[in-house]
Coordinates of C-alpha atoms in Angstrom, one line a residue:
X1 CA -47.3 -31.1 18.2
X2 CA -49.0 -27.9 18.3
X3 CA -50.3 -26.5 15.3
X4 CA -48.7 -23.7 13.8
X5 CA -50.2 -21.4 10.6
X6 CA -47.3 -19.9 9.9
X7 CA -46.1 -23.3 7.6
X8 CA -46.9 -24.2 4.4
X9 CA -45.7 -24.0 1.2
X10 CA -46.7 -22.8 -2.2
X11 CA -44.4 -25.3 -3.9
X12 CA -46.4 -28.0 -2.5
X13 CA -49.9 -26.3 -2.9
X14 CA -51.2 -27.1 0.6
X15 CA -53.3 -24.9 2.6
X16 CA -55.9 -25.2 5.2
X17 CA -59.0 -27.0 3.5
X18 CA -56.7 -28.8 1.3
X19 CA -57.8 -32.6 0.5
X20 CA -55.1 -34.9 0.7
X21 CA -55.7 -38.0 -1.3
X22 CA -59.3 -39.0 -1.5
X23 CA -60.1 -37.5 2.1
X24 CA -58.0 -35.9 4.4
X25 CA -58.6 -32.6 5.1
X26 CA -55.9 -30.2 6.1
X27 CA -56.7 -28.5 9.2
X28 CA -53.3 -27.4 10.2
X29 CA -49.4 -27.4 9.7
X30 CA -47.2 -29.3 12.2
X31 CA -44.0 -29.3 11.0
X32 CA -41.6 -28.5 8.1
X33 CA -38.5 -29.8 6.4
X34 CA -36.6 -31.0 3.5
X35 CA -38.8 -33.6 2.9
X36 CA -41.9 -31.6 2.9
X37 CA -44.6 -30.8 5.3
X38 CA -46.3 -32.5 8.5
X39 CA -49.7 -31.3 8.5
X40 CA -52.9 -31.8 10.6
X41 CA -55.6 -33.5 9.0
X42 CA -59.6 -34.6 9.7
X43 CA -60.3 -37.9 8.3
X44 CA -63.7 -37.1 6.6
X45 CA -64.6 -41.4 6.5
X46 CA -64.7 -41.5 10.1
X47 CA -63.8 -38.3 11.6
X48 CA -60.6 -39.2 13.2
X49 CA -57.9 -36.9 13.6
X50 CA -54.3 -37.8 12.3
X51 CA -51.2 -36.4 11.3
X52 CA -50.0 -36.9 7.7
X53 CA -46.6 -36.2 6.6
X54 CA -46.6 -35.3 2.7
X55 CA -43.6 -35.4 1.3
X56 CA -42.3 -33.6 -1.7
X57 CA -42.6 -35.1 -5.3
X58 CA -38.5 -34.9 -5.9
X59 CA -37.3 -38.1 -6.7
X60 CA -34.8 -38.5 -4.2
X61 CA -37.4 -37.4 -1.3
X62 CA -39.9 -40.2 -3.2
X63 CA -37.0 -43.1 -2.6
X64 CA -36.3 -41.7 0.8
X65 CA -40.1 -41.9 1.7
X66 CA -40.1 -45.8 0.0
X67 CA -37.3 -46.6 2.4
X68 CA -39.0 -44.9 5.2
X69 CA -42.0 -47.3 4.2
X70 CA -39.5 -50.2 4.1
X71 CA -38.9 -49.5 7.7
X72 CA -42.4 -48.5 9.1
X73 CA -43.8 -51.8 7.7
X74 CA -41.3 -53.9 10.1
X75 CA -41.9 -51.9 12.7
X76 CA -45.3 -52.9 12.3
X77 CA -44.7 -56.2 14.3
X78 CA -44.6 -54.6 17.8
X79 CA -46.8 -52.5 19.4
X80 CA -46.5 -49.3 19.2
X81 CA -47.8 -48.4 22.6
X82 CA -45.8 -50.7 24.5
X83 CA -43.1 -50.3 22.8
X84 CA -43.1 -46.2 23.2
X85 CA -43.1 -46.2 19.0
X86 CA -45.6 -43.8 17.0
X87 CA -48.4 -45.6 15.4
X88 CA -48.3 -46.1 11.6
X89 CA -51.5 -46.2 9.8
X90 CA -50.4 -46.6 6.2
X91 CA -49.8 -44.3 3.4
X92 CA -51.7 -42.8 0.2
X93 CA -50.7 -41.2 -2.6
X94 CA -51.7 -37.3 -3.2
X95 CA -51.0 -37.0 -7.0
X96 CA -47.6 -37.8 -7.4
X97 CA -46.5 -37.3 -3.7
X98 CA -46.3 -40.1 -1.1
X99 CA -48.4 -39.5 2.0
X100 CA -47.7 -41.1 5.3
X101 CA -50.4 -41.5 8.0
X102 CA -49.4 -41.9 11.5
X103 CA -51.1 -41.3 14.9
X104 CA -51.8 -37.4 16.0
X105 CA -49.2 -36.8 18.9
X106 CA -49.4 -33.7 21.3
X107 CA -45.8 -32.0 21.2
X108 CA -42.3 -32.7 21.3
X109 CA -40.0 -32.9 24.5
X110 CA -38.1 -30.1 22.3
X111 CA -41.3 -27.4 22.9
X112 CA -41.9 -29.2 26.2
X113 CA -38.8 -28.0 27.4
X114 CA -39.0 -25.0 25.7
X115 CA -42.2 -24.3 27.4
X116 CA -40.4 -24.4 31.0
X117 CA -38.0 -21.9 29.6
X118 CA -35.0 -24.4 29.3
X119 CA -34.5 -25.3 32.9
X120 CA -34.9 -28.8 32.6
X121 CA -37.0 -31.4 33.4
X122 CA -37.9 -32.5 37.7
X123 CA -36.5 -35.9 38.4
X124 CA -40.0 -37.5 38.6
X125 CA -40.9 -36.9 35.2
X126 CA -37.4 -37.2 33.3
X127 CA -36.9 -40.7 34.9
X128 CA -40.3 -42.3 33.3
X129 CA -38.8 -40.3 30.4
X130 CA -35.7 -42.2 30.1
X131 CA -37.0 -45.5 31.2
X132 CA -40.0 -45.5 27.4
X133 CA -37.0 -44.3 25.6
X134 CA -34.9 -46.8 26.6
X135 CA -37.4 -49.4 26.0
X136 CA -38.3 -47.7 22.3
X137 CA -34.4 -47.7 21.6
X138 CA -34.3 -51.8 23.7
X139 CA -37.3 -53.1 20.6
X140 CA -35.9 -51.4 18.1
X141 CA -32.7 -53.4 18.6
X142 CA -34.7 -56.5 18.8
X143 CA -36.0 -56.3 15.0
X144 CA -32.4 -54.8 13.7
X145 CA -33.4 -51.4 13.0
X146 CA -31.1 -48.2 13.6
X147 CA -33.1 -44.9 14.3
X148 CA -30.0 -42.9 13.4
X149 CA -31.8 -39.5 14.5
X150 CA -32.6 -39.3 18.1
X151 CA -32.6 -36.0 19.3
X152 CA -36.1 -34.3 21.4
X153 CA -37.6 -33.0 18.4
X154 CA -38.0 -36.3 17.4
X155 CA -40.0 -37.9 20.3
X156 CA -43.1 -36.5 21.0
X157 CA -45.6 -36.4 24.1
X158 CA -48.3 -38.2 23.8
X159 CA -50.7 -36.1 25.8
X160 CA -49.6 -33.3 28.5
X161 CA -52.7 -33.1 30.2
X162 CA -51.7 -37.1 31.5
X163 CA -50.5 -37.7 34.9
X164 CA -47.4 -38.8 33.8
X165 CA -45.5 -38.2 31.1
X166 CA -46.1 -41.0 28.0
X167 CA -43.8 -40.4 24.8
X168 CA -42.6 -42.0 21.5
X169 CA -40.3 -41.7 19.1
X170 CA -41.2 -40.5 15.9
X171 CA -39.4 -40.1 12.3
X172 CA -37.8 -43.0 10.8
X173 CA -36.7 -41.3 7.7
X174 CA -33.4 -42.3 7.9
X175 CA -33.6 -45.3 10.1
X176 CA -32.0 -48.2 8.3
X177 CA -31.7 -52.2 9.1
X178 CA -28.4 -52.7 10.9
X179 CA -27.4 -54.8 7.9
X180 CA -28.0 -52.2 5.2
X181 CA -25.6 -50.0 7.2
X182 CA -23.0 -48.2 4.9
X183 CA -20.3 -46.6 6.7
X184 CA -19.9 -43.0 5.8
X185 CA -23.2 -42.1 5.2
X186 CA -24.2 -38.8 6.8
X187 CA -26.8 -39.5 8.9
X188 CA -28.2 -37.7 12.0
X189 CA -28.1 -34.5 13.6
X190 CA -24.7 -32.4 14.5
X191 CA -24.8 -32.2 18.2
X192 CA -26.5 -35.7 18.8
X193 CA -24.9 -38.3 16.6
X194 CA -22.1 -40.3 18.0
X195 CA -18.4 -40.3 16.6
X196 CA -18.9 -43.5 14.6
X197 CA -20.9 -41.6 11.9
X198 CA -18.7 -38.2 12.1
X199 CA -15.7 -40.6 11.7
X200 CA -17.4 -42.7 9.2
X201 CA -16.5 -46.1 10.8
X202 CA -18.9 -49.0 10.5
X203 CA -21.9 -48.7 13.3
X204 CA -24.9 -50.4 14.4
X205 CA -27.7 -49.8 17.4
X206 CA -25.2 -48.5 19.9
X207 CA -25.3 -44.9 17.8
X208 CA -29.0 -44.5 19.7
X209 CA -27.8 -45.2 22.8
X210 CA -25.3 -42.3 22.4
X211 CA -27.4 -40.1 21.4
X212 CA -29.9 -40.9 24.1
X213 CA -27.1 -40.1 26.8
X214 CA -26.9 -36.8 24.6
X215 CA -31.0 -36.4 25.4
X216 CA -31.0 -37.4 29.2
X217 CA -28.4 -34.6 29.6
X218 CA -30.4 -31.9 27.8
X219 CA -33.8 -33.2 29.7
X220 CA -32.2 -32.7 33.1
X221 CA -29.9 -29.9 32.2
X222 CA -32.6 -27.8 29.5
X223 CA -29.5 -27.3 27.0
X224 CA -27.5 -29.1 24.8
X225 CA -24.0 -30.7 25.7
X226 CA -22.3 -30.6 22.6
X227 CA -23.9 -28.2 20.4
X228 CA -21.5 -27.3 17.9
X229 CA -21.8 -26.2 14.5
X230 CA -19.5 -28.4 12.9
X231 CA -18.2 -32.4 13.5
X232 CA -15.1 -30.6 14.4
X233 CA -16.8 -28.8 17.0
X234 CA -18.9 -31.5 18.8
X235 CA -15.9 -33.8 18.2
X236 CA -13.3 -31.6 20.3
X237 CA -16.2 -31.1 23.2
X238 CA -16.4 -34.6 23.4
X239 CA -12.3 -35.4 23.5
X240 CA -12.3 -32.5 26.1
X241 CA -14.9 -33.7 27.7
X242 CA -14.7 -37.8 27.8
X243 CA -11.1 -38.0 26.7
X244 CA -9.7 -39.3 23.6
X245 CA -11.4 -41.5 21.3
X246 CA -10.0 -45.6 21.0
X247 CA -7.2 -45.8 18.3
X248 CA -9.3 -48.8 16.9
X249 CA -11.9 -46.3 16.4
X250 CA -9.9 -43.8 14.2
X251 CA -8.1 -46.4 12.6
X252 CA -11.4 -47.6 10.7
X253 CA -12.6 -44.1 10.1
X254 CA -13.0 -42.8 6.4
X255 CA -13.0 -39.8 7.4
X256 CA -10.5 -39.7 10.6
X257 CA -7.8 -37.7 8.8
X258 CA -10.3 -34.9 8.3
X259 CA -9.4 -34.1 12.1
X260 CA -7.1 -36.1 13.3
X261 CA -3.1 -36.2 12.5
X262 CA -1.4 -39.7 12.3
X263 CA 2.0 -40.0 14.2
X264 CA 3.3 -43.5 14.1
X265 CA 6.0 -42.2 16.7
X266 CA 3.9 -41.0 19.6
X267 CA 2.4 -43.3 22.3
X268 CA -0.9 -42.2 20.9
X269 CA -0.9 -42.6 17.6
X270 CA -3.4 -40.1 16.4
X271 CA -3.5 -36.4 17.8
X272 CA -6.6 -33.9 17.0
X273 CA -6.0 -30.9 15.4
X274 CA -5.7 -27.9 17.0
X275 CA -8.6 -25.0 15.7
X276 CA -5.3 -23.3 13.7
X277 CA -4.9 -26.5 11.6
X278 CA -8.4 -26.9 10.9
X279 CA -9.2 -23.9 10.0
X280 CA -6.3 -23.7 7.5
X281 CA -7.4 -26.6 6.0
X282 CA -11.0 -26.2 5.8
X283 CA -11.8 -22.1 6.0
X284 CA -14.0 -22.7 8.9
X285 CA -13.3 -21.1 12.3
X286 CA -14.2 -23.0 15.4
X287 CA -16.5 -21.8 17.8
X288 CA -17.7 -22.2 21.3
X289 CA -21.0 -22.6 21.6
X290 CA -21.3 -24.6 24.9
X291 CA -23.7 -23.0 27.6
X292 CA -22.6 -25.9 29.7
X293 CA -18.6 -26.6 29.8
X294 CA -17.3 -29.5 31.6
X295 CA -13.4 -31.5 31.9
X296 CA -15.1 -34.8 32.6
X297 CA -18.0 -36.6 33.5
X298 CA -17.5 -36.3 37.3
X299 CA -18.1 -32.1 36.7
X300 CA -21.7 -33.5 35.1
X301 CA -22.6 -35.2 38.2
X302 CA -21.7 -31.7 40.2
X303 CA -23.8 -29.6 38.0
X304 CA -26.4 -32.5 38.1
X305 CA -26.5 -31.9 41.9
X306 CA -26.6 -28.4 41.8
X307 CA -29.0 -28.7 39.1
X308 CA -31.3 -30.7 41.2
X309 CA -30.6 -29.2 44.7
X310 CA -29.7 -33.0 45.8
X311 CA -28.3 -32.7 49.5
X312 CA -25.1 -34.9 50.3
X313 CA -22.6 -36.0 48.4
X314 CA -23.2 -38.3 45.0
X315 CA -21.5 -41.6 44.4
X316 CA -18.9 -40.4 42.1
X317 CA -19.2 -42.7 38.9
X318 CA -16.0 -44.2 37.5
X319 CA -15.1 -45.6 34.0
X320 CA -15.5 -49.1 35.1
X321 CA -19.5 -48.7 35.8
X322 CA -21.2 -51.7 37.1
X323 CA -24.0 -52.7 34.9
X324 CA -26.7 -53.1 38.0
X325 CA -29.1 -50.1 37.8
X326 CA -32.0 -48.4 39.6
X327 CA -34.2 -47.9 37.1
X328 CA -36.6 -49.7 38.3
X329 CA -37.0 -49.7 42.0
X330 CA -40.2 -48.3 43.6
X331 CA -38.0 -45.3 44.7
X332 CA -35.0 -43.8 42.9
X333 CA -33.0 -41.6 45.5
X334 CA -32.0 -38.3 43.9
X335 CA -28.5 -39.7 44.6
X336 CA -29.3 -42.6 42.0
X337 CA -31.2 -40.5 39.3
X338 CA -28.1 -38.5 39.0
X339 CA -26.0 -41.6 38.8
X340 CA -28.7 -43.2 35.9
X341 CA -28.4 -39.5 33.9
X342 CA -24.3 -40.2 33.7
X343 CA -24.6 -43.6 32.5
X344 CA -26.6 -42.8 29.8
X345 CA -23.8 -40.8 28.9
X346 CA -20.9 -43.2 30.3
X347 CA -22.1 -46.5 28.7
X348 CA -22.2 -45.6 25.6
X349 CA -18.8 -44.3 25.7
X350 CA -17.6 -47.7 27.6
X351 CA -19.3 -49.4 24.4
X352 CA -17.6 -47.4 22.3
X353 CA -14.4 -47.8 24.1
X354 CA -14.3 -51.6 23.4
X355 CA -13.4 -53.5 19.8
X356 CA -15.9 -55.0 18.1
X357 CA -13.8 -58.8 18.6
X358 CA -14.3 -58.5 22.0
X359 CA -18.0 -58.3 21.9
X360 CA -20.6 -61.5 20.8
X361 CA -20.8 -61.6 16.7
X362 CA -24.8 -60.1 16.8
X363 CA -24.4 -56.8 15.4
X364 CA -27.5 -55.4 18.3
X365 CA -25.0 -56.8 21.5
X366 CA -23.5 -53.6 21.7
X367 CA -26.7 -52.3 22.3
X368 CA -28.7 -54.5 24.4
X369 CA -25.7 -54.9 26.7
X370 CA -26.0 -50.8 27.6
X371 CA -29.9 -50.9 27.4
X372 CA -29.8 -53.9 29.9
X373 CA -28.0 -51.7 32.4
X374 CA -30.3 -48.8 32.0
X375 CA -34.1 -50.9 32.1

């Protein structure tokens, strides 16, 4: 992540020369947020360069950094390199803040992109891309853990000046054991979170695979699909865009009647409210904010083509997508990336589409059954 001197804070007291704990030395700011700050810091024991993220001495910031530790210690049984994960080195305590020390990381894919003035990514780098995020989202399934915030400023390059293109995912602030999962929490980011946490209906490891058909879009593409401003938003881009949610979904929603109306009478029971209702209800006013607009997922293979100059025509992909996949074949026709880009959108939605009884009782099936058709 690049360094920029424009962060800091003076309610945290940090500035360049600042010693963290017994001897980190702040060199410069990374990042901000809520939490805190992510700042660049010189090791002055052995001269190593890391990147420490202090977070703010509010109470409810110190539990979320102890569950963030919670996490970060179990992810400490795979390896972080092969498993495309951001190396943990600990934490410290700077007074009465909690300090964590993880690996120093080049940039993320969100200022990648940004730096190729949101066209999107060439085929021969977003592939590899997919594939380590994939296999990040594939191993955190394996140990039961939920990211709950995918989205490109949250996995990072590891070093641009590579050949190819090596990245992990970073931030586990709100990542959660799929058995501590509490439906209804707000979790995530508007615009990449899937309809199981903007419903509030119980989820598990398949909400990262939605979100990472959210990413592949926006790596190929340079923009996001559905970046509204409000649930109501994203959720009527999605409807308009993948159809109608399952009725098994909305029926185990606690918050489904925020935009949905219930009519036992109709063939399909619940109906979405139109932007009038909404916006009588709640005061907001809907908004379209798409740069990309699409009526299904066929028009996202056309604008992939186009996108990507392919010649001939693309197998069309239906609903009923057969789990074999590409991925990993010495050559991936441009025909076949395309097809791999859609299914990262269509299998979570297949997932989605199908009750939980139907599926085997381990809460991580869901996921491993879409990740398996994408590695």
């Amino acid at each position: 992540m690049s360094a920029n001197p424009s962060f800091g804070s003076d309610e945290l007291g940090i500035s360049k020369g600042t010693i963290l704990g017994d001897h980190h030395m702040v060199e410069a700011f990374l990042g901000e947020g809520s939490f805190g700050v992510v700042t660049k810091c010189r090791d002055t024991k052995n001269n190593k360069t890391v990147a420490i993220k202090v977070n703010k001495s509010d109470p409810e910031i110190l539990l979320q950094a102890k569950l963030e530790i919670f996490i970060l210690e179990q992810l400490r049984r795979l390896d972080p390199d092969r498993c495309n994960i951001v190396e943990w080195n600990g934490y410290f305590l700077d007074g009465e803040r909690i300090c964590l020390n993880f690996e120093l990381l080049d940039q993320s894919l969100s200022d990648y992109i940004g730096d190729r003035n949101n066209q999107g990514l060439p085929m021969r780098e977003l592939r590899p891309i997919l594939n380590q995020l994939a296999n990040a989202l594939f191993h955190l399934g394996s140990v039961g853990i939920v990211h709950a915030d995918l989205k490109p400023v949250n996995i990072m390059v590891v070093n641009r000046s590579e050949s190819q293109v090596r990245v992990k995912l970073i931030d586990f602030g709100i990542a959660c054991n799929t058995s501590a999962v509490i439906p209804g929490d707000c979790v995530g980011t508007i615009g990449y979170c899937a309809p199981e946490i903007m419903l509030g209906t119980p989820y598990d490891e398949a909400i990262d695979m939605w979100s990472l058909g959210l990413v592949a879009v926006e790596l190929a593409t340079g923009v996001p699909l559905y970046p509204g401003e409000d649930d109501y938003d994203v959720l009527k881009f999605i409807i308009e865009t993948q159809g109608q949610l399952p009725d098994h979904l909305l029926e185990s929603g606690l918050y489904t009647d925020s935009y949905f109306i219930e009519d036992n009478h109709n063939e399909q029971r619940w109906t979405f409210k139109t932007q009038e209702q909404f916006q009588y209800e709640t005061d907001y006013r809907s908004k379209e904010t798409r740069s990309i607009k699409l009526k299904c997922l066929d028009d996202l293979e056309q604008l992939l083509k186009t996108q990507m100059r392919l010649e001939g025509l693309c197998q069309r992909v239906k609903r009923s997508l057969p789990l074999s996949s590409p991925w990993n074949r010495p050559e991936v026709p441009l025909e076949g990336a395309t097809v791999v880009i859609i299914r990262c959108v269509a299998i979570p939605w297949l997932l989605l589409s199908t009750r939980r009884s139907e599926l085997l009782p381990c809460h991580s099936r869901r996921v491993f059954l879409g990740l398996n058709s994408l590695c």
